[in-house]
CSV table of C-alpha atoms (C1' of nucleotides) in Angstrom, one decimal:
chain,number,residue,atom,x,y,z
A,27,MET,CA,78.3,93.2,111.2
A,28,LYS,CA,76.7,90.4,113.1
A,29,GLN,CA,73.4,90.8,114.9
A,30,CYS,CA,72.6,90.9,118.5
A,31,SER,CA,70.5,87.9,119.4
A,32,LYS,CA,67.0,88.2,120.9
A,33,GLU,CA,68.2,86.1,123.9
A,34,ARG,CA,70.9,88.6,124.6
A,35,LEU,CA,68.6,91.5,124.4
A,36,ALA,CA,66.1,89.8,126.7
A,37,ALA,CA,68.9,89.1,129.1
A,38,PHE,CA,69.8,92.8,129.0
A,39,ASP,CA,66.3,93.8,129.6
A,40,ALA,CA,66.0,91.5,132.5
A,41,ALA,CA,69.4,92.6,134.0
A,42,CYS,CA,68.3,96.2,133.8
A,43,ARG,CA,65.0,95.6,135.5
A,44,ARG,CA,66.6,93.5,138.2
A,45,ARG,CA,68.9,96.4,139.0
A,46,GLY,CA,66.4,99.1,138.7
A,47,LEU,CA,68.0,100.6,135.5
A,48,ARG,CA,65.5,102.2,133.1
A,49,LEU,CA,65.4,100.6,129.8
A,50,THR,CA,65.5,103.7,127.6
A,51,PRO,CA,65.7,103.5,123.8
A,52,GLN,CA,69.1,105.0,123.9
A,53,ARG,CA,70.4,102.3,126.3
A,54,LEU,CA,68.9,99.6,124.2
A,55,GLU,CA,70.4,100.8,121.0
A,56,ILE,CA,73.8,101.4,122.5
A,57,PHE,CA,73.8,98.0,124.0
A,58,ARG,CA,72.6,96.4,120.8
A,59,THR,CA,75.2,98.1,118.7
A,60,LEU,CA,78.0,97.3,121.1
A,61,ALA,CA,76.9,93.6,121.2
A,62,ALA,CA,76.8,93.4,117.5
A,63,ALA,CA,80.3,94.9,117.1
A,64,THR,CA,83.3,92.6,117.0
A,65,ASP,CA,85.9,95.4,117.1
A,66,HIS,CA,85.8,96.8,120.6
A,67,PRO,CA,84.7,100.3,119.6
A,68,THR,CA,85.3,103.5,121.6
A,69,ALA,CA,82.4,105.7,122.9
A,70,GLU,CA,82.9,107.9,119.9
A,71,GLN,CA,82.8,105.1,117.4
A,72,LEU,CA,79.6,103.8,118.9
A,73,HIS,CA,78.2,107.3,118.7
A,74,GLU,CA,79.0,107.5,115.0
A,75,ARG,CA,77.5,104.2,114.3
A,76,LEU,CA,74.3,105.2,116.0
A,77,GLN,CA,73.9,108.4,114.1
A,78,ARG,CA,71.8,106.9,111.4
A,79,LYS,CA,69.4,105.0,113.6
A,80,MET,CA,69.3,107.7,116.3
A,81,PRO,CA,70.4,111.1,115.1
A,82,THR,CA,69.6,112.9,118.3
A,83,LEU,CA,71.7,110.6,120.5
A,84,SER,CA,74.4,112.6,122.2
A,85,LEU,CA,77.9,111.6,122.8
A,86,ASP,CA,77.5,112.3,126.5
A,87,THR,CA,74.7,109.8,126.7
A,88,VAL,CA,77.0,107.2,125.1
A,89,TYR,CA,79.6,108.0,127.7
A,90,ARG,CA,77.2,107.9,130.5
A,91,THR,CA,75.5,104.8,129.4
A,92,LEU,CA,78.7,102.9,129.0
A,93,ALA,CA,79.8,104.1,132.4
A,94,THR,CA,76.5,102.9,134.0
A,95,LEU,CA,76.6,99.6,132.2
A,96,THR,CA,80.2,99.0,133.1
A,97,GLN,CA,79.4,99.7,136.7
A,98,HIS,CA,76.7,97.1,136.6
A,99,GLU,CA,79.0,94.7,134.8
A,100,LEU,CA,76.9,94.5,131.7
A,101,VAL,CA,79.7,96.0,129.7
A,102,ASN,CA,83.5,95.7,130.1
A,103,LYS,CA,86.1,98.3,129.6
A,104,VAL,CA,89.1,96.8,127.7
A,105,ASP,CA,92.5,97.8,129.0
A,106,THR,CA,94.5,99.4,126.4
A,107,VAL,CA,97.9,101.0,126.0
A,108,GLU,CA,96.2,104.2,124.9
A,109,SER,CA,94.4,106.7,126.9
A,110,GLN,CA,91.2,106.2,124.9
A,111,ALA,CA,89.3,103.4,126.5
A,112,HIS,CA,87.7,100.7,124.4
A,113,PHE,CA,84.5,98.9,125.3
A,114,GLU,CA,83.0,95.5,124.8
A,115,VAL,CA,80.0,93.6,126.0
A,116,GLN,CA,80.9,91.5,129.0
A,117,GLU,CA,81.4,87.9,127.7
A,118,ASP,CA,81.6,85.2,130.3
A,119,SER,CA,85.2,84.1,129.8
A,120,HIS,CA,87.1,85.2,127.4
A,121,HIS,CA,100.7,90.3,136.1
A,122,HIS,CA,99.3,93.1,137.6
A,123,LEU,CA,96.9,93.2,140.5
A,124,ILE,CA,94.5,96.0,140.4
A,125,CYS,CA,92.1,96.8,143.2
A,126,HIS,CA,88.7,98.0,142.0
A,127,GLN,CA,88.3,100.1,145.1
A,128,CYS,CA,91.5,102.0,145.6
A,129,ARG,CA,92.9,101.6,142.1
A,130,GLU,CA,96.3,100.7,143.5
A,131,ILE,CA,98.4,98.5,141.2
A,132,SER,CA,100.7,95.8,142.5
A,133,ASP,CA,102.9,93.4,140.8
A,134,PHE,CA,103.0,89.6,141.1
A,135,ALA,CA,105.1,86.9,139.5
A,136,TRP,CA,103.7,83.9,137.7
A,137,PRO,CA,106.5,82.0,136.1
A,138,LEU,CA,104.3,79.2,135.1
A,139,ILE,CA,102.4,81.4,132.8
A,140,ASP,CA,105.5,82.7,131.1
A,141,ASP,CA,106.3,79.2,129.9
A,142,PHE,CA,102.8,78.3,129.1
A,143,GLN,CA,102.1,77.9,125.4
A,144,LEU,CA,99.5,80.2,123.9
A,145,PRO,CA,96.6,78.6,122.0
A,146,GLU,CA,97.0,77.8,118.3
A,147,GLU,CA,94.6,80.5,117.5
A,148,VAL,CA,97.0,83.2,118.6
A,149,LYS,CA,99.8,81.9,116.4
A,150,SER,CA,97.7,82.6,113.4
A,151,TRP,CA,96.9,86.1,114.5
A,152,GLY,CA,100.5,87.3,114.2
A,153,GLU,CA,103.7,87.7,116.0
A,154,VAL,CA,103.6,87.9,119.7
A,155,ASN,CA,105.9,90.1,121.7
A,156,ARG,CA,104.6,90.0,125.2
A,157,LYS,CA,101.8,88.5,127.3
A,158,SER,CA,100.6,90.1,130.5
A,159,VAL,CA,98.0,89.0,133.0
A,160,THR,CA,95.9,91.5,134.8
A,161,VAL,CA,94.0,90.3,137.9
A,162,TYR,CA,91.2,92.5,139.2
A,163,GLY,CA,89.7,92.3,142.7
A,164,ILE,CA,89.5,93.9,146.0
A,165,CYS,CA,92.7,94.1,148.0
A,166,ARG,CA,92.9,93.1,151.6
A,167,LYS,CA,93.1,96.7,152.8
A,168,CYS,CA,89.9,97.7,151.0
A,169,ARG,CA,88.2,94.5,151.9
A,170,GLY,CA,88.6,95.3,155.6
A,171,LYS,CA,86.9,98.7,155.1
A,172,ARG,CA,83.6,97.2,154.0
B,3,MET,CA,111.1,104.3,149.4
B,4,LYS,CA,113.7,101.9,148.1
B,5,GLN,CA,116.7,103.2,146.2
B,6,CYS,CA,117.7,102.7,142.7
B,7,SER,CA,120.8,100.5,142.5
B,8,LYS,CA,124.0,101.7,140.9
B,9,GLU,CA,123.9,98.7,138.6
B,10,ARG,CA,120.5,99.7,137.3
B,11,LEU,CA,121.6,103.3,136.7
B,12,ALA,CA,124.7,102.1,134.9
B,13,ALA,CA,122.5,99.9,132.8
B,14,PHE,CA,120.3,102.9,132.0
B,15,ASP,CA,123.3,105.0,131.1
B,16,ALA,CA,124.6,102.3,128.8
B,17,ALA,CA,121.2,101.7,127.2
B,18,CYS,CA,120.8,105.4,126.5
B,19,ARG,CA,124.3,105.6,124.9
B,20,ARG,CA,123.7,102.5,122.9
B,21,ARG,CA,120.6,104.1,121.4
B,22,GLY,CA,121.9,107.6,121.0
B,23,LEU,CA,119.7,109.0,123.6
B,24,ARG,CA,121.1,111.9,125.5
B,25,LEU,CA,121.6,111.4,129.2
B,26,THR,CA,120.2,114.6,130.6
B,27,PRO,CA,119.9,115.3,134.3
B,28,GLN,CA,116.1,115.3,133.8
B,29,ARG,CA,116.0,111.9,132.3
B,30,LEU,CA,118.3,110.5,134.9
B,31,GLU,CA,116.2,111.8,137.7
B,32,ILE,CA,113.0,110.7,136.2
B,33,PHE,CA,114.3,107.2,135.6
B,34,ARG,CA,115.8,107.1,139.1
B,35,THR,CA,112.6,108.1,140.8
B,36,LEU,CA,110.5,105.8,138.7
B,37,ALA,CA,112.9,102.9,139.4
B,38,ALA,CA,112.8,103.6,143.1
B,39,ALA,CA,109.0,103.7,143.2
B,40,THR,CA,107.0,100.6,143.9
B,41,ASP,CA,103.5,102.0,143.2
B,42,HIS,CA,103.4,102.6,139.4
B,43,PRO,CA,103.1,106.4,139.5
B,44,THR,CA,101.5,108.5,136.9
B,45,ALA,CA,103.4,111.2,135.0
B,46,GLU,CA,101.9,113.8,137.4
B,47,GLN,CA,102.9,111.9,140.5
B,48,LEU,CA,106.4,111.6,139.3
B,49,HIS,CA,106.5,115.3,138.5
B,50,GLU,CA,105.3,116.0,142.0
B,51,ARG,CA,107.9,113.8,143.6
B,52,LEU,CA,110.7,115.4,141.6
B,53,GLN,CA,109.7,118.9,142.6
B,54,ARG,CA,112.0,119.1,145.6
B,55,LYS,CA,115.1,117.7,143.8
B,56,MET,CA,114.5,119.5,140.5
B,57,PRO,CA,112.1,122.4,140.9
B,58,THR,CA,112.4,123.6,137.3
B,59,LEU,CA,111.5,120.2,135.8
B,60,SER,CA,108.4,120.7,133.8
B,61,LEU,CA,105.5,118.2,133.5
B,62,ASP,CA,105.8,118.1,129.7
B,63,THR,CA,109.3,116.9,130.1
B,64,VAL,CA,108.1,114.1,132.3
B,65,TYR,CA,105.5,113.2,129.7
B,66,ARG,CA,108.0,113.4,126.9
B,67,THR,CA,110.7,111.4,128.8
B,68,LEU,CA,108.3,108.7,129.7
B,69,ALA,CA,107.1,108.5,126.1
B,70,THR,CA,110.7,108.3,124.8
B,71,LEU,CA,111.8,105.7,127.4
B,72,THR,CA,108.6,103.7,126.7
B,73,GLN,CA,109.5,103.7,123.0
B,74,HIS,CA,112.9,102.4,123.8
B,75,GLU,CA,111.4,99.8,126.1
B,76,LEU,CA,113.2,101.1,129.1
B,77,VAL,CA,109.9,101.9,130.7
B,78,ASN,CA,106.6,100.2,130.5
B,79,LYS,CA,103.1,101.6,130.4
B,80,VAL,CA,100.8,99.7,132.6
B,81,ASP,CA,97.4,99.0,131.2
B,82,THR,CA,94.7,100.2,133.5
B,83,VAL,CA,91.0,100.5,133.6
B,84,GLU,CA,91.4,104.3,133.9
B,85,SER,CA,92.2,106.8,131.3
B,86,GLN,CA,95.2,108.0,133.1
B,87,ALA,CA,98.1,105.8,132.3
B,88,HIS,CA,100.4,104.4,134.9
B,89,PHE,CA,104.1,103.7,134.3
B,90,GLU,CA,106.7,101.4,135.6
B,91,VAL,CA,110.3,100.5,134.9
B,92,GLN,CA,110.5,97.5,132.5
B,93,GLU,CA,111.1,94.5,134.8
B,94,ASP,CA,112.3,91.2,133.3
B,95,SER,CA,109.1,89.2,133.2
B,96,HIS,CA,106.1,90.0,134.3
B,97,HIS,CA,92.4,87.4,126.7
B,98,HIS,CA,93.0,90.3,124.3
B,99,LEU,CA,95.3,90.5,121.3
B,100,ILE,CA,96.5,94.0,120.7
B,101,CYS,CA,98.6,95.0,117.7
B,102,HIS,CA,101.3,97.5,118.4
B,103,GLN,CA,101.0,98.8,114.9
B,104,CYS,CA,97.4,99.3,114.1
B,105,ARG,CA,96.1,99.2,117.7
B,106,GLU,CA,93.3,96.8,116.7
B,107,ILE,CA,92.0,94.7,119.5
B,108,SER,CA,90.9,91.1,119.0
B,109,ASP,CA,89.7,88.5,121.4
B,110,PHE,CA,91.0,85.0,122.0
B,111,ALA,CA,90.0,82.2,124.2
B,112,TRP,CA,92.4,80.4,126.5
B,113,PRO,CA,90.4,78.0,128.7
B,114,LEU,CA,93.5,76.5,130.2
B,115,ILE,CA,94.3,79.7,131.9
B,116,ASP,CA,90.9,80.1,133.3
B,117,ASP,CA,91.4,76.9,135.3
B,118,PHE,CA,94.9,77.6,136.2
B,119,GLN,CA,95.6,78.3,139.8
B,120,LEU,CA,97.0,81.7,140.6
B,121,PRO,CA,100.1,81.8,142.7
B,122,GLU,CA,99.9,81.8,146.5
B,123,GLU,CA,101.1,85.4,146.6
B,124,VAL,CA,98.0,86.6,145.0
B,125,LYS,CA,95.7,85.0,147.5
B,126,SER,CA,97.3,87.0,150.3
B,127,TRP,CA,96.7,90.2,148.3
B,128,GLY,CA,93.0,90.0,148.5
B,129,GLU,CA,89.9,88.8,146.8
B,130,VAL,CA,90.2,88.1,143.1
B,131,ASN,CA,87.3,88.8,140.7
B,132,ARG,CA,88.8,88.4,137.3
B,133,LYS,CA,92.0,87.7,135.5
B,134,SER,CA,92.6,88.8,132.0
B,135,VAL,CA,95.6,88.1,129.7
B,136,THR,CA,96.7,90.7,127.2
B,137,VAL,CA,99.0,89.7,124.4
B,138,TYR,CA,100.9,92.3,122.5
B,139,GLY,CA,102.5,91.9,119.2
B,140,ILE,CA,102.2,92.6,115.5
B,141,CYS,CA,99.2,91.2,113.7
B,142,ARG,CA,99.5,89.4,110.4
B,143,LYS,CA,98.1,92.3,108.4
B,144,CYS,CA,100.6,94.7,109.7
B,145,ARG,CA,103.4,92.2,109.6
B,146,GLY,CA,102.9,92.0,105.8
B,147,LYS,CA,103.2,95.7,105.4
B,148,ARG,CA,106.8,95.9,106.7
C,7,DC,C1',129.1,123.5,116.8
C,8,DT,C1',124.4,121.3,116.3
C,9,DA,C1',121.0,117.8,116.7
C,10,DG,C1',118.5,116.7,120.3
C,11,DC,C1',116.3,118.4,124.8
C,12,DT,C1',113.8,121.4,127.7
C,13,DG,C1',110.4,124.8,129.3
C,14,DC,C1',106.6,127.6,128.5
C,15,DA,C1',102.2,128.4,126.8
C,16,DA,C1',98.7,127.2,124.2
C,17,DA,C1',96.1,123.5,121.7
C,18,DA,C1',94.0,119.2,121.3
C,19,DG,C1',91.4,115.2,122.6
C,20,DA,C1',88.7,112.5,125.9
C,21,DT,C1',85.6,112.4,129.5
C,22,DT,C1',82.7,114.6,133.1
C,23,DT,C1',79.3,117.9,135.0
C,24,DG,C1',75.5,121.5,135.8
C,25,DC,C1',71.2,122.5,134.5
C,26,DA,C1',66.8,122.4,132.2
C,27,DT,C1',63.8,119.4,130.0
C,28,DG,C1',61.8,115.0,128.9
C,29,DT,C1',60.2,110.3,129.9
C,30,DC,C1',60.1,105.4,131.9
C,31,DC,C1',57.9,103.1,135.6
D,8,DG,C1',54.0,112.1,139.6
D,9,DG,C1',58.6,111.7,140.6
D,10,DA,C1',63.0,109.8,140.2
D,11,DC,C1',65.9,108.9,136.8
D,12,DA,C1',67.7,110.0,131.9
D,13,DT,C1',68.9,112.8,128.3
D,14,DG,C1',70.8,116.7,125.6
D,15,DC,C1',73.3,120.7,125.4
D,16,DA,C1',77.1,123.5,126.5
D,17,DA,C1',80.7,124.4,129.2
D,18,DA,C1',84.3,122.7,132.3
D,19,DT,C1',87.9,119.6,133.5
D,20,DC,C1',91.6,116.7,133.0
D,21,DT,C1',95.3,114.4,130.6
D,22,DT,C1',98.4,114.6,127.0
D,23,DT,C1',100.5,116.7,122.9
D,24,DT,C1',102.6,120.3,120.1
D,25,DG,C1',104.9,124.7,118.3
D,26,DC,C1',108.5,127.5,119.2
D,27,DA,C1',112.6,129.6,121.2
D,28,DG,C1',116.4,129.0,124.0
D,29,DC,C1',119.8,125.5,126.1
D,30,DT,C1',123.1,121.8,126.3
D,31,DA,C1',125.2,117.1,126.0
D,32,DG,C1',128.1,114.9,123.0
DNA sequence: CTAGCTGCAAAAGATTTGCATGTCC
DNA sequence: GGACATGCAAATCTTTTGCAGCTAG
């Protein structure tokens, strides 16, 4: 398991202060553990991993913290096929349109992408069946309401 | 609400027969309603919509049918940020790697995509915050096991 | 006829919430 | 000190499952 850099922790600290979020030990550990993970753990997995270092940490706090950090865009919820959500620290960059506000899903076509070659890296990962782009934003309807 | 074409229903019928799936009235109605929908309904929404036409249809059957049809690739589960899954009929074509077998999620970079211009269509939809590509397939590890 | 479906009810799993207590700022 | 966080337990919500009866092929 890789370690979470001091820079990243400092950035987290700063981001919390800027937004008026309290920097509790729980939040710090949850973030640190998530940042150190490479496998997109679930809330439950994170809770398990934190047992040793922080035996009193409750699963609800993990859920709540992840929700809060996701809201503040410090953590990103990975979209999965399963109902159980997976989380990851928001990295800078790593065919559905989904509106953050109303949650409505629309389709769009992007033929250029379908023909586009995936990077080499992916070929070594395994056998690809399907690629799908998801675009997030605020739809025109909701945009008008604000 | 648009209607489900006879051609599509015939194709559904054929696909079921080919795969040895029974063509029950419930399955037919669920498929017809899903195909006619443009809003990616949830199992519950579909169930509600079918109440009038088929009052005895149970929610479990909707869940089970959607699961079966998804397995047979006649229906597609849309990945969402929320825990509640949304479904859609599998249309022709429409930065995470997800293995269908072990469900492991890996990351990959695809800088070309980040710079790539989204289609016009999307601009009229609203304000875009983020686009993310999800690639599904079988990873090397699982590939070896079969 | 019979393997595969359906409905019902109950279980399971994930996530959220109310409330009392604790603690960062 | 006071607003915000946490922990606990209980509630809620979604989805799955066991079982008995039904039905498409």
